[in-house]
Coordinates of C-alpha atoms in Angstrom, one line a residue:
X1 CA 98.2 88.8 75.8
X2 CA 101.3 90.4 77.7
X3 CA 101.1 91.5 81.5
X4 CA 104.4 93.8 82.0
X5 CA 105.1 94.2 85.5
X6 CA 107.3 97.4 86.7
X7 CA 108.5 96.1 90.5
X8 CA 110.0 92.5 91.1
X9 CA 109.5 92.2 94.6
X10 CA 106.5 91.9 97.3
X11 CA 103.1 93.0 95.2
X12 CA 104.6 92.5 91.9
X13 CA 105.9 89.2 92.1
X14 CA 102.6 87.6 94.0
X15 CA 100.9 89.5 91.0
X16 CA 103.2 87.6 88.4
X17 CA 103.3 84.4 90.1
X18 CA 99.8 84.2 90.7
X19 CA 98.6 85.3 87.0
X20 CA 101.2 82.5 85.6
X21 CA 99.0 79.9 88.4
X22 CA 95.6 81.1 86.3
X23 CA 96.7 81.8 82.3
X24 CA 99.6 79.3 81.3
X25 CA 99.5 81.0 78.0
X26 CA 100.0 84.8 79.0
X27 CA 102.8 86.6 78.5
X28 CA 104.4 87.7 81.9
X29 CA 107.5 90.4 81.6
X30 CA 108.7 92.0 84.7
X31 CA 110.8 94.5 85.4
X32 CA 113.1 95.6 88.1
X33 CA 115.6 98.1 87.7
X34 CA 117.5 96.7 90.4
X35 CA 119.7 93.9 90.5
X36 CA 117.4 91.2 92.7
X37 CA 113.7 90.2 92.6
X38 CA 111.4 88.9 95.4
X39 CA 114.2 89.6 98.3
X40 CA 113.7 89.5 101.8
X41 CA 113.6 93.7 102.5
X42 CA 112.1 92.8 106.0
X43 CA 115.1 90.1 106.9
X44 CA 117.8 93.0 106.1
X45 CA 118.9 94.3 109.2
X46 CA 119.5 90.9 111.0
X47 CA 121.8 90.1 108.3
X48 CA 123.7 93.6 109.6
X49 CA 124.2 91.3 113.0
X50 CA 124.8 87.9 111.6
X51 CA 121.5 86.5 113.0
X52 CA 120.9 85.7 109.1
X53 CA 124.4 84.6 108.7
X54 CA 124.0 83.8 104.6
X55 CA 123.2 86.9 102.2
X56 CA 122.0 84.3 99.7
X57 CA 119.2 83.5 102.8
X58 CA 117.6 87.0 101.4
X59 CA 117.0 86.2 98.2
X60 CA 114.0 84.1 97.9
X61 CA 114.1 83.7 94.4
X62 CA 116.5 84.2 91.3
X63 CA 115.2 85.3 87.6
X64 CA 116.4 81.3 86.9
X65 CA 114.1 80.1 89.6
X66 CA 111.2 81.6 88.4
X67 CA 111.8 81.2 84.3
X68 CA 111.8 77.5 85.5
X69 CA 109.0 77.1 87.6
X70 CA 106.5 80.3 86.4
X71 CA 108.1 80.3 83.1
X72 CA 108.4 84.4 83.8
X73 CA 110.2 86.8 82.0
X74 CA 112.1 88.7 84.9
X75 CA 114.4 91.2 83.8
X76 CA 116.5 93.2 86.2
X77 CA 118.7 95.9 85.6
X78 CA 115.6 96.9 83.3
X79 CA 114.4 100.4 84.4
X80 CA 110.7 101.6 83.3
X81 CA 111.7 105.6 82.3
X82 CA 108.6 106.5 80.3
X83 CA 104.9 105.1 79.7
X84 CA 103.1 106.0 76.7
X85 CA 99.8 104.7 77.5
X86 CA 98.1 106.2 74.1
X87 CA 100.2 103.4 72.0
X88 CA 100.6 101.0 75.5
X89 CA 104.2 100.8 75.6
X90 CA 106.9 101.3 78.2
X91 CA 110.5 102.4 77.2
X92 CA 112.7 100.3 78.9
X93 CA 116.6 101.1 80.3
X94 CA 118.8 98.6 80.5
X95 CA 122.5 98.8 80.2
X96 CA 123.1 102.1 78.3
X97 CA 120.3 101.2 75.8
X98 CA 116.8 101.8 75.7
X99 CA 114.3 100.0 74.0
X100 CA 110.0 99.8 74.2
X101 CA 108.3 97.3 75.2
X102 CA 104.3 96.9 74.2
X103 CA 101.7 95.4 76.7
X104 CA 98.1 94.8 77.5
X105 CA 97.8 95.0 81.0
X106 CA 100.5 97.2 82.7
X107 CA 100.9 96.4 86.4
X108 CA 102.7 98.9 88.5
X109 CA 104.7 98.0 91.5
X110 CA 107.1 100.7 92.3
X111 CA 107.6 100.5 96.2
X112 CA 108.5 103.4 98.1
X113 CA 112.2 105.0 98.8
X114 CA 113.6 106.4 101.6
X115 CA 113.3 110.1 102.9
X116 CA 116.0 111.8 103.0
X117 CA 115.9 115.3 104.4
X118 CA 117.7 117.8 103.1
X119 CA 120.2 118.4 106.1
X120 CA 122.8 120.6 105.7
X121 CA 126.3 118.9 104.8
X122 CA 124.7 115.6 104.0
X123 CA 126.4 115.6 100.5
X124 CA 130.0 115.4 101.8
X125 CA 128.8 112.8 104.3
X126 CA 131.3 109.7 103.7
X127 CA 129.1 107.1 106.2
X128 CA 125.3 107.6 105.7
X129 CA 122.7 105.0 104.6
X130 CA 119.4 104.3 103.7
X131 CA 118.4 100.5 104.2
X132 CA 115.2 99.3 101.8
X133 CA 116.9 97.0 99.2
X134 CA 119.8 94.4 99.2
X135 CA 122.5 96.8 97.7
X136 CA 122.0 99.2 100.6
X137 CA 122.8 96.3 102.7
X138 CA 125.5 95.7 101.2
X139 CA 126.7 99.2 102.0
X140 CA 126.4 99.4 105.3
X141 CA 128.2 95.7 105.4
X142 CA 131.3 97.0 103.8
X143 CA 131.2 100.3 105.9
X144 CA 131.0 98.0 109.0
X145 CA 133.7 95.2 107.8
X146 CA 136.1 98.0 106.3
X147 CA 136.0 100.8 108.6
X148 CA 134.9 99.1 112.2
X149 CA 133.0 101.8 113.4
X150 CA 132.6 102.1 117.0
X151 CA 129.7 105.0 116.9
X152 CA 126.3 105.0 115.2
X153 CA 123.4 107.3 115.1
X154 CA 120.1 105.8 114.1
X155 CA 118.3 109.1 113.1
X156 CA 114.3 107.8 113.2
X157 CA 112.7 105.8 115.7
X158 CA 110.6 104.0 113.3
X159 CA 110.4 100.0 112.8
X160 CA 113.2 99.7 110.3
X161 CA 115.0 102.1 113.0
X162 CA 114.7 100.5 115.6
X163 CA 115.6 97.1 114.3
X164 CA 119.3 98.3 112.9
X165 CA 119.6 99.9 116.4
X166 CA 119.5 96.7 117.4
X167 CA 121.5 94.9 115.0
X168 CA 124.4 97.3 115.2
X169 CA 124.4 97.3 119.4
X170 CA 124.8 93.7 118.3
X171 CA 127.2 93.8 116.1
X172 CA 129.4 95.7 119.5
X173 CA 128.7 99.5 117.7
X174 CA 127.9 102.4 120.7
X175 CA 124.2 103.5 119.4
X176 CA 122.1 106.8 119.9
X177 CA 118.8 106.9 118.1
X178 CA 117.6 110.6 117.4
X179 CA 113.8 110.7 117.1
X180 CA 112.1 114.0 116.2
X181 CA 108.6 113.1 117.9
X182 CA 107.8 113.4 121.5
X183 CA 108.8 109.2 121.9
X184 CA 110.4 106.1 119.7
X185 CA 107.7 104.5 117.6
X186 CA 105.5 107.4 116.8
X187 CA 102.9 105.0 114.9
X188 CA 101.7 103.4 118.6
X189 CA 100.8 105.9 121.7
X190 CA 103.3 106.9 124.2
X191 CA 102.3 104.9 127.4
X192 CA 103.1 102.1 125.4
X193 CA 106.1 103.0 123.6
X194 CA 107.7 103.6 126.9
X195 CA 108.1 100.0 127.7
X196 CA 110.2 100.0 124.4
X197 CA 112.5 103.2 125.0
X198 CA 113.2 101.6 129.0
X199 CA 114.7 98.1 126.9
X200 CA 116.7 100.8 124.7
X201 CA 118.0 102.0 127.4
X202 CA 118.9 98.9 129.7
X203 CA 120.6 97.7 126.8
X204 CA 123.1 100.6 126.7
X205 CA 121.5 102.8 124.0
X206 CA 121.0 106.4 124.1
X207 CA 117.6 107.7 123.1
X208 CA 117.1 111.2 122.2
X209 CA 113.8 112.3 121.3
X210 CA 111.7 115.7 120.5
X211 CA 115.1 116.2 119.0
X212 CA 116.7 116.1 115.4
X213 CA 119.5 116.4 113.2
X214 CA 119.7 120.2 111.1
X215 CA 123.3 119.6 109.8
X216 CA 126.0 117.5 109.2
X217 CA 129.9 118.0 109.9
X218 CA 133.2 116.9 109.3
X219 CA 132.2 114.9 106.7
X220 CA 129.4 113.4 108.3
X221 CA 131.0 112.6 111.6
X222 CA 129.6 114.9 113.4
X223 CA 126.2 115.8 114.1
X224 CA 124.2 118.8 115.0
X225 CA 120.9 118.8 116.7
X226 CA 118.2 121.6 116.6
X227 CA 119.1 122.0 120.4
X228 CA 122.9 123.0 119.3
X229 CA 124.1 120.3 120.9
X230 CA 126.3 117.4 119.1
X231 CA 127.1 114.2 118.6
X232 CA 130.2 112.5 117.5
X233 CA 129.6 109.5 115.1
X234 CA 131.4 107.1 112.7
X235 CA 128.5 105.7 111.2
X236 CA 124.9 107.1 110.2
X237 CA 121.3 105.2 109.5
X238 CA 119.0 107.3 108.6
X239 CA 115.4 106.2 108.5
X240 CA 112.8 108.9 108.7
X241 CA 110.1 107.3 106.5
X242 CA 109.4 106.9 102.7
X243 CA 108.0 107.7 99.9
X244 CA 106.2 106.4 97.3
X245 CA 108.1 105.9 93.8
X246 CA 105.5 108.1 91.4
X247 CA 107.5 109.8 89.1
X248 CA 106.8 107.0 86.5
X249 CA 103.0 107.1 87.3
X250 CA 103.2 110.9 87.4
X251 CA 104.8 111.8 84.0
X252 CA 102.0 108.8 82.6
X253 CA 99.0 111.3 83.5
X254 CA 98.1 109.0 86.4
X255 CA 96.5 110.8 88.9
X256 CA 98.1 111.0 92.6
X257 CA 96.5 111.4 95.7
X258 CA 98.4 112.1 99.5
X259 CA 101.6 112.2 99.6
X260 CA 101.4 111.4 96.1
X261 CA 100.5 108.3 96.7
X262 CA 99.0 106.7 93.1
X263 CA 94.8 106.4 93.2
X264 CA 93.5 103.4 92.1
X265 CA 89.9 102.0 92.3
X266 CA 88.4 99.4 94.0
X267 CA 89.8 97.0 91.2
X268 CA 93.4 98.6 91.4
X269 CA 93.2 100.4 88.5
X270 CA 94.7 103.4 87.9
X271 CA 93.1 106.6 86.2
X272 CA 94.6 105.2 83.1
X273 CA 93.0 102.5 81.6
X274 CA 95.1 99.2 81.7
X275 CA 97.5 100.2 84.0
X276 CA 96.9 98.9 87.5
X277 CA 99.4 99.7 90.9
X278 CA 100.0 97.5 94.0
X279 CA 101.8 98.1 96.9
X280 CA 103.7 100.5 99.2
X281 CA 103.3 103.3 96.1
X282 CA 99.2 103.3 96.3
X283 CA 96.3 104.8 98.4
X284 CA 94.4 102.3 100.2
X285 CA 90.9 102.9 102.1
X286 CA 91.3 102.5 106.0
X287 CA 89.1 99.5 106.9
X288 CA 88.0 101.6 110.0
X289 CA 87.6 104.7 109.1
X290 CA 87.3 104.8 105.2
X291 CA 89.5 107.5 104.7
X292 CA 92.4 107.5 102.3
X293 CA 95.9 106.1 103.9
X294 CA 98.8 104.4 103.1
X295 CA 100.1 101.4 104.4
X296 CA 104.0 100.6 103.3
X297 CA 103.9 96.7 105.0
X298 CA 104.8 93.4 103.1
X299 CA 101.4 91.8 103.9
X300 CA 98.6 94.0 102.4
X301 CA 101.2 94.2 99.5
X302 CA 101.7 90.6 98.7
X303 CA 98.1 90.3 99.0
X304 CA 97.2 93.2 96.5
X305 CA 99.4 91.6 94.5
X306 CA 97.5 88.4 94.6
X307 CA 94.4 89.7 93.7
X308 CA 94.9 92.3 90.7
X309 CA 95.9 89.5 89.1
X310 CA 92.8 88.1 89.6
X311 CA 91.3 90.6 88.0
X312 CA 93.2 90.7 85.1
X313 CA 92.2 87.2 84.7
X314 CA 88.7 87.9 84.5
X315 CA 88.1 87.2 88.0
X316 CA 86.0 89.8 90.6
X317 CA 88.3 90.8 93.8
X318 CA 87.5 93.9 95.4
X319 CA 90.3 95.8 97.1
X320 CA 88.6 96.3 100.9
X321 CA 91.2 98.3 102.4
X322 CA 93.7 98.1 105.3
X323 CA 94.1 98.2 108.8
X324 CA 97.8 98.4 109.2
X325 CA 99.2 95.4 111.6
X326 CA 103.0 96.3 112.7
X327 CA 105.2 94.4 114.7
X328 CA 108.6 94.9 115.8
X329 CA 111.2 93.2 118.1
X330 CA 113.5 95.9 120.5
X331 CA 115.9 93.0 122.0
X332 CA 113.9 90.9 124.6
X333 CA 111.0 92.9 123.7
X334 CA 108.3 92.7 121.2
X335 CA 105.8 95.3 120.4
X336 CA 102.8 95.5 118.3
X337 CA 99.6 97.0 117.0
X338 CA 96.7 96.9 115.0
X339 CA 94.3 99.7 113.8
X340 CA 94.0 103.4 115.1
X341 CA 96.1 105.0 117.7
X342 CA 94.5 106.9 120.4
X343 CA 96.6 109.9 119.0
X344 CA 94.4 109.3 115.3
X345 CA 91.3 108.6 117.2
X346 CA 91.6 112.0 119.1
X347 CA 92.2 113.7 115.9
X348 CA 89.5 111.9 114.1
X349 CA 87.2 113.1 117.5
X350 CA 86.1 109.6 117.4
X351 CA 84.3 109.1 120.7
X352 CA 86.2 105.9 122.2
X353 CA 87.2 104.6 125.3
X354 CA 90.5 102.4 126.4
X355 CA 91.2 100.1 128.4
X356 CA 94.7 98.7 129.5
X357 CA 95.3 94.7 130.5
X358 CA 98.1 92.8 132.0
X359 CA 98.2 88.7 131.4
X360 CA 100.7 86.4 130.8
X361 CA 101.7 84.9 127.4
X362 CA 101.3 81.4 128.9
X363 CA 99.6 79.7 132.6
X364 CA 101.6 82.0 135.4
X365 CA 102.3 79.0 137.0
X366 CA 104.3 77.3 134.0
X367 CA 107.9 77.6 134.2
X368 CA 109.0 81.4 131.7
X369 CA 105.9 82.6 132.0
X370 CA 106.0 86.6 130.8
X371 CA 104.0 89.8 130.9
X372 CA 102.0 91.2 127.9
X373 CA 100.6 94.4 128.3
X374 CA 97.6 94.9 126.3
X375 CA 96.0 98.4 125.3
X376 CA 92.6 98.3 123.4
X377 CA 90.3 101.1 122.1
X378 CA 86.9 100.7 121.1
X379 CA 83.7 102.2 121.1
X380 CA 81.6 102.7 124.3
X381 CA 78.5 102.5 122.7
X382 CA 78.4 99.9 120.0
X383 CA 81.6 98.0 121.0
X384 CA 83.5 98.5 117.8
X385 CA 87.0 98.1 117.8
X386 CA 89.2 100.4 116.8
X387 CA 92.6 99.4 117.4
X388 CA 95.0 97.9 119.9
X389 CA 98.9 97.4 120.8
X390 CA 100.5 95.3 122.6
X391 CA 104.0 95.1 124.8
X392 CA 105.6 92.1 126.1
X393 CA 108.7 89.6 125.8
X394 CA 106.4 86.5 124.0
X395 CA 102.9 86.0 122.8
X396 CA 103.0 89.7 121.4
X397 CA 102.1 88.0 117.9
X398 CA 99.5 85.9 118.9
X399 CA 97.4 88.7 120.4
X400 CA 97.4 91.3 118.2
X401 CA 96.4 89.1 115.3
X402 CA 93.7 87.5 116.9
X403 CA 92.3 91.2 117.7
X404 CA 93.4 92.4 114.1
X405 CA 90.9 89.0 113.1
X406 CA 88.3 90.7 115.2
X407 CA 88.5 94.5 113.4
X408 CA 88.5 92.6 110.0
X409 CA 85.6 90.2 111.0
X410 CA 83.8 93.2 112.6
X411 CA 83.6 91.1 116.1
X412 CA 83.1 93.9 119.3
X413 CA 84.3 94.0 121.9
X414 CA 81.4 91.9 123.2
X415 CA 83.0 89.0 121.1
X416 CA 86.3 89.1 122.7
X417 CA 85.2 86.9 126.4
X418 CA 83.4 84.4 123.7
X419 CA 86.4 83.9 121.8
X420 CA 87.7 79.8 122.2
X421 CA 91.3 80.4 122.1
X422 CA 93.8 77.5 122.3
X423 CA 94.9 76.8 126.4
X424 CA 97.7 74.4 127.9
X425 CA 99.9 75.1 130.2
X426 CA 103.0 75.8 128.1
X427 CA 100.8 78.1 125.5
X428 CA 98.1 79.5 126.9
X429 CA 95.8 80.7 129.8
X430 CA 92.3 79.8 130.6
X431 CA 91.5 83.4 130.9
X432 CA 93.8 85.0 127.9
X433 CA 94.3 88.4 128.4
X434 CA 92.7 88.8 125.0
X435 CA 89.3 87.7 126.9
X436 CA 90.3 89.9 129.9
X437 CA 90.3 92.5 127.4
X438 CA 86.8 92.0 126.1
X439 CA 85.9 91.7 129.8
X440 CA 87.3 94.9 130.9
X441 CA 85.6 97.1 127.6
X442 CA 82.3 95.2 128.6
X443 CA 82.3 96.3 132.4
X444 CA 82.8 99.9 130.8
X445 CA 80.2 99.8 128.3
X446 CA 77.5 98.0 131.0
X447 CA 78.7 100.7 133.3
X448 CA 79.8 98.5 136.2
X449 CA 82.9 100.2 136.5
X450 CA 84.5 103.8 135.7
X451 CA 88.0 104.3 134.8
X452 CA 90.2 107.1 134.5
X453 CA 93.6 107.4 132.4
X454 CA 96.9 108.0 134.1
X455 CA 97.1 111.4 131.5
X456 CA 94.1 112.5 133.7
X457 CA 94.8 112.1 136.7
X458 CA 96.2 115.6 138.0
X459 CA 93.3 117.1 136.6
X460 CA 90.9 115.2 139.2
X461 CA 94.0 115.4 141.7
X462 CA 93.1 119.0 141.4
X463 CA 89.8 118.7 142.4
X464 CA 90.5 116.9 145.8
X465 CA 89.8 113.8 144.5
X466 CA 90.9 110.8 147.4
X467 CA 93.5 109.2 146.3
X468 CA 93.9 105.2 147.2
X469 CA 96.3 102.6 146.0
X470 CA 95.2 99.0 147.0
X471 CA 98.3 97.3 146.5
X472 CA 100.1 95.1 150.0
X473 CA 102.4 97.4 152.4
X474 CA 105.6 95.7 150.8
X475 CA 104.8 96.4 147.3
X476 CA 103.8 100.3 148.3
X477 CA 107.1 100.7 149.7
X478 CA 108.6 100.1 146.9
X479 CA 107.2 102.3 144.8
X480 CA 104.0 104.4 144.1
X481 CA 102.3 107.1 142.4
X482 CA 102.6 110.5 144.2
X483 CA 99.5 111.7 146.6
X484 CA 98.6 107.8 146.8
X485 CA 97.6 106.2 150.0
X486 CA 97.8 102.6 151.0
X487 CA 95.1 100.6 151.9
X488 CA 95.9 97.5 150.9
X489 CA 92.7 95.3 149.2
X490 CA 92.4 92.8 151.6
X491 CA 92.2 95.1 154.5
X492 CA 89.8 97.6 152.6
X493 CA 86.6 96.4 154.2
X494 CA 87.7 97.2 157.7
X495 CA 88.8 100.1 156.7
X496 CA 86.2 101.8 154.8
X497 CA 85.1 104.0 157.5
X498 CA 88.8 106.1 156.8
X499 CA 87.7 106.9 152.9
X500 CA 85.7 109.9 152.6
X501 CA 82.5 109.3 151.3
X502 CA 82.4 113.4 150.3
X503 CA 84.8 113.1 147.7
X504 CA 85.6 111.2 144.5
X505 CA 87.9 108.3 144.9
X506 CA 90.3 107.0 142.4
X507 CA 92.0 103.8 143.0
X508 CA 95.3 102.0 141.7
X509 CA 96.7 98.6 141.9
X510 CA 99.9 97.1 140.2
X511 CA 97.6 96.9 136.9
X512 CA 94.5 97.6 137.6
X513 CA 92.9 94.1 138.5
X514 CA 92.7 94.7 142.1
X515 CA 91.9 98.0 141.9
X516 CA 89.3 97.0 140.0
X517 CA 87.6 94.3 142.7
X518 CA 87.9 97.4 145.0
X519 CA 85.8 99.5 143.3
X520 CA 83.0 97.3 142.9
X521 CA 83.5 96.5 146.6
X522 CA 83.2 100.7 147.1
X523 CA 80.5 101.2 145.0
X524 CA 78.3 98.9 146.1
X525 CA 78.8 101.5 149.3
X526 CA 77.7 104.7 147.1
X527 CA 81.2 105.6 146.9
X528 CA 82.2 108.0 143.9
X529 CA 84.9 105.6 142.6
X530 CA 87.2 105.2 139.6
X531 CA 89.4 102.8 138.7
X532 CA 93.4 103.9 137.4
X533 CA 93.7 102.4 134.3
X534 CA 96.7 100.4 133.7
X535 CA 97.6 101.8 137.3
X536 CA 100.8 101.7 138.7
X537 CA 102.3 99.7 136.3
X538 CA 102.1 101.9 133.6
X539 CA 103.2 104.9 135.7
X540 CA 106.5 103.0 136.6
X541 CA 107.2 102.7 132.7
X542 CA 106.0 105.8 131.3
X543 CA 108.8 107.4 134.4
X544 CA 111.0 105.0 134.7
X545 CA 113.8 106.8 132.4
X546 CA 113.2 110.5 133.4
X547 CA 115.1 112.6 135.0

């Protein structure tokens, strides 16, 4: 029996590596028409800065490697052109010559590409690149070494973005990232991408967003934005998203789906019989929702991988779906997330609730201890959750796969105080601010406490609601949210009479913790109250960059 595999890296080469683990006697031929298999695509911008300092640290393995240990056929240079699934053959390109290849099972692992928009001079652009495989790298390593740029634009605020933002500010390159949306990393919700766009910025970058590139001039060196304005560059990334490689799949008969993405079935199989697809080029069911998406990440990849080889062995896997768990470092930042958005959960009309934490990634009182600010969104009636992100400069990681855990193992938000997490001093807190999470949905659901969003509040500012912030005198002073009054928490029950009992009272903290003791304290004196989620400290990020 022969297995040809079109892709050689992520869900193709689990796929071909784990069939050669269960049938020693199959046939295994893979394909990739480019000149590696099973390279690092996610390492590729550190190796821009030197922070991988070998190129041969990319490639994980070598055709050699693999024909000694798998006994696999890899073939690169060897582009798929055509299927004929009637007579189960692929005709294969491979230097000037073509020639067909037969098989059984036919795996497809195409990948996505890169987007690229049809701007207007692009064509005579002499220093513009895409960044998905080694070659590209290359590229942009020869542009760098030969022509020492002193200008990039990143156009595309994305992960891949982002991280060769970074890797060229390192490398001593002047960067501006253009981002069409309304903030950097569309795929998490504002609030929290603003902690990311203020460590762009205090580390010299310029960020320019609801803005984007319609033309390219002088060869590429100069930019112009939809708001006429322009921006001198030497060097371009662009990295506005991909696309799923179909073209193979779509002049086979096999059916496509959004974004012509490639449909399979629960077993990974195409509408074709025999031919199966993995990876960034498929469809996959949301976990939460079960709706249609796609998910172009290296995890759910090498695990589809995994398991259609399985069932081309004869064994039964089931392909349950995604929830799409990102993470991405921004300098001395790292941000994450898991599940929906509150953006897809608004268009879904989902009713949901959030809730925003502050904890530290280790015991406060342990020498480097640092902030994570956690958002989490769940249901206020059965405690389902539905997603969450995360912000901070360590333990980012660690939290947002614990709650992606919890949406895969269906745990609520009742789940999260009982969860027995690892605590010492240098690793951990007693209370993790993954259990302070589960405590703050709980006090929603059980309705000891209301809250409020800081996108609401000049709607109830309209409607004379009083406005309190609990924080101490020194703090206040500092800084605080317009039409806020100080009454600091440990002076509030001596000072009750001064709070209206006629009106509805909103209060704010640093984060919301005190803020939070306050209003039981108030309530439990028929005030109207509401707590200000994510209170000040969220309003100094979300502001801190605008003019």
């Amino acid at each position: 029996m022969r297995t040809v595999i079109i892709g050689g890296v992520a869900g193709g080469m689990s796929a071909a590596t784990r069939l050669r683990r269960l049938d020693e006697t199959m046939d295994i031929v893979i394909l990739e028409k480019g000149p590696y298999v099973s390279f690092a695509n996610c390492g590729l911008p550190y190796y821009v800065s030197g922070e991988i300092s070998e190129r041969d640290d990319l490639l994980v393995q070598t055709p050699e490697k693999l024909k000694a240990r798998f006994n696999l056929d890899v073939r690169p240079f060897s582009e798929a052109v055509a299927i004929d699934a009637s007579n189960k053959t692929v005709s294969v390109s491979h230097v000037d010559a073509t020639y067909e290849l037969t098989y059984d099972k036919l795996i497809l692992s195409p990948g996505a590409k890169p987007f690229i928009p049809p701007f207007e001079g692009i064509d005579e652009a002499d220093s513009v690149f895409t960044l998905r495989n080694v070659p590209d790298v290359d590229k942009i390593m020869t542009n760098i070494d030969n022509q020492k740029p002193k200008k990039a634009v990143v156009i595309g605020a994305g992960f891949i973005g982002l991280e060769m933002a970074e890797n060229l500010v390192h490398r001593g390159i002047e960067v501006t990232i253009v981002e069409m949306a309304p903030h950097v990393l569309p795929t998490v919700d504002s609030e929290m991408a603003s902690f990311i766009t203020n460590e762009l910025v205090a580390n010299g970058l310029n960020v320019l967003t609801e803005k984007s590139v319609v033309s390219f001039k002088n060869q590429g060196k100069t930019l112009i934005l939809n708001t006429g304005e322009s921006i001198e560059t030497d060097l371009v990334i662009l990295s506005v998203g991909v696309r799923p490689e179909n073209e193979l799949a779509q002049s086979a008969g096999i059916k496509l789906g959004m974004r012509g993405g490639i449909l399979v079935d629960a077993s990974y199989e195409t509408s074709v019989k025999d031919i199966y697809a993995v990876g960034d080029a498929i469809i996959v069911t949301n976990q939460i929702t079960n709706e249609d998406t796609m998910i172009a990440l290296a995890s759910p990849a090498n695990r589809q991988g995994r398991q259609v080889a399985d069932v081309i062995a004869g064994m039964k896997r089931t392909n349950r779906g995604s929830i799409g768990t990102a993470i991405v470092r921004v300098f001395n930042q790292t941000i994450a997330s898991t599940g929906l958005t509150e953006r897809q959960l608004e268009k879904l009309g989902y009713d949901f609730q959030v809730v925003h934490v502050d904890g530290k990634n280790h015991a406060g009182y342990y020498p480097n201890a640092s902030m994570i600010f956690l958002k989490l969104l769940f249901n206020p009636k059965t405690g389902e959750i539905y997603g969450a992100q995360a912000v901070g400069a360590d333990g980012v990681d660690k939290r947002i796969d614990i709650l992606a855990t919890a949406i895969k193992g269906k745990l609520t938000v009742e789940d999260l105080p009982e969860l027995e997490l690892t605590y010492v001093p240098p690793f951990g807190s007693a209370k993790d601010v993954v259990n302070m999470a589960g405590y703050a949905a709980l006090n929603i659901i059980e309705n000891i406490t209301q809250t409020i969003q800081l996108h609401e509040l000049e709607d109830v500012k309209k409607t004379g609601a009083y406005l309190v912030d609990v924080r101490t005198k020194k703090e206040f002073a500092k800084g605080s949210i317009p039409g806020f009054i100080n009454l600091p928490l440990n002076e509030l029950r001596e000072k009750m009479n001064e709070i209206p009992k006629d009106k509805e009272i909103i209060l704010s903290c640093h984060s919301g913790q005190r803020s939070y003791i306050a209003s039981r304290m108030l309530a439990q004196y028929d005030y109207n109250v509401k707590n200000l989620d994510g209170s000040y400290l969220l309003y100094q990020a979300i502001n801190e960059n605008k003019k």
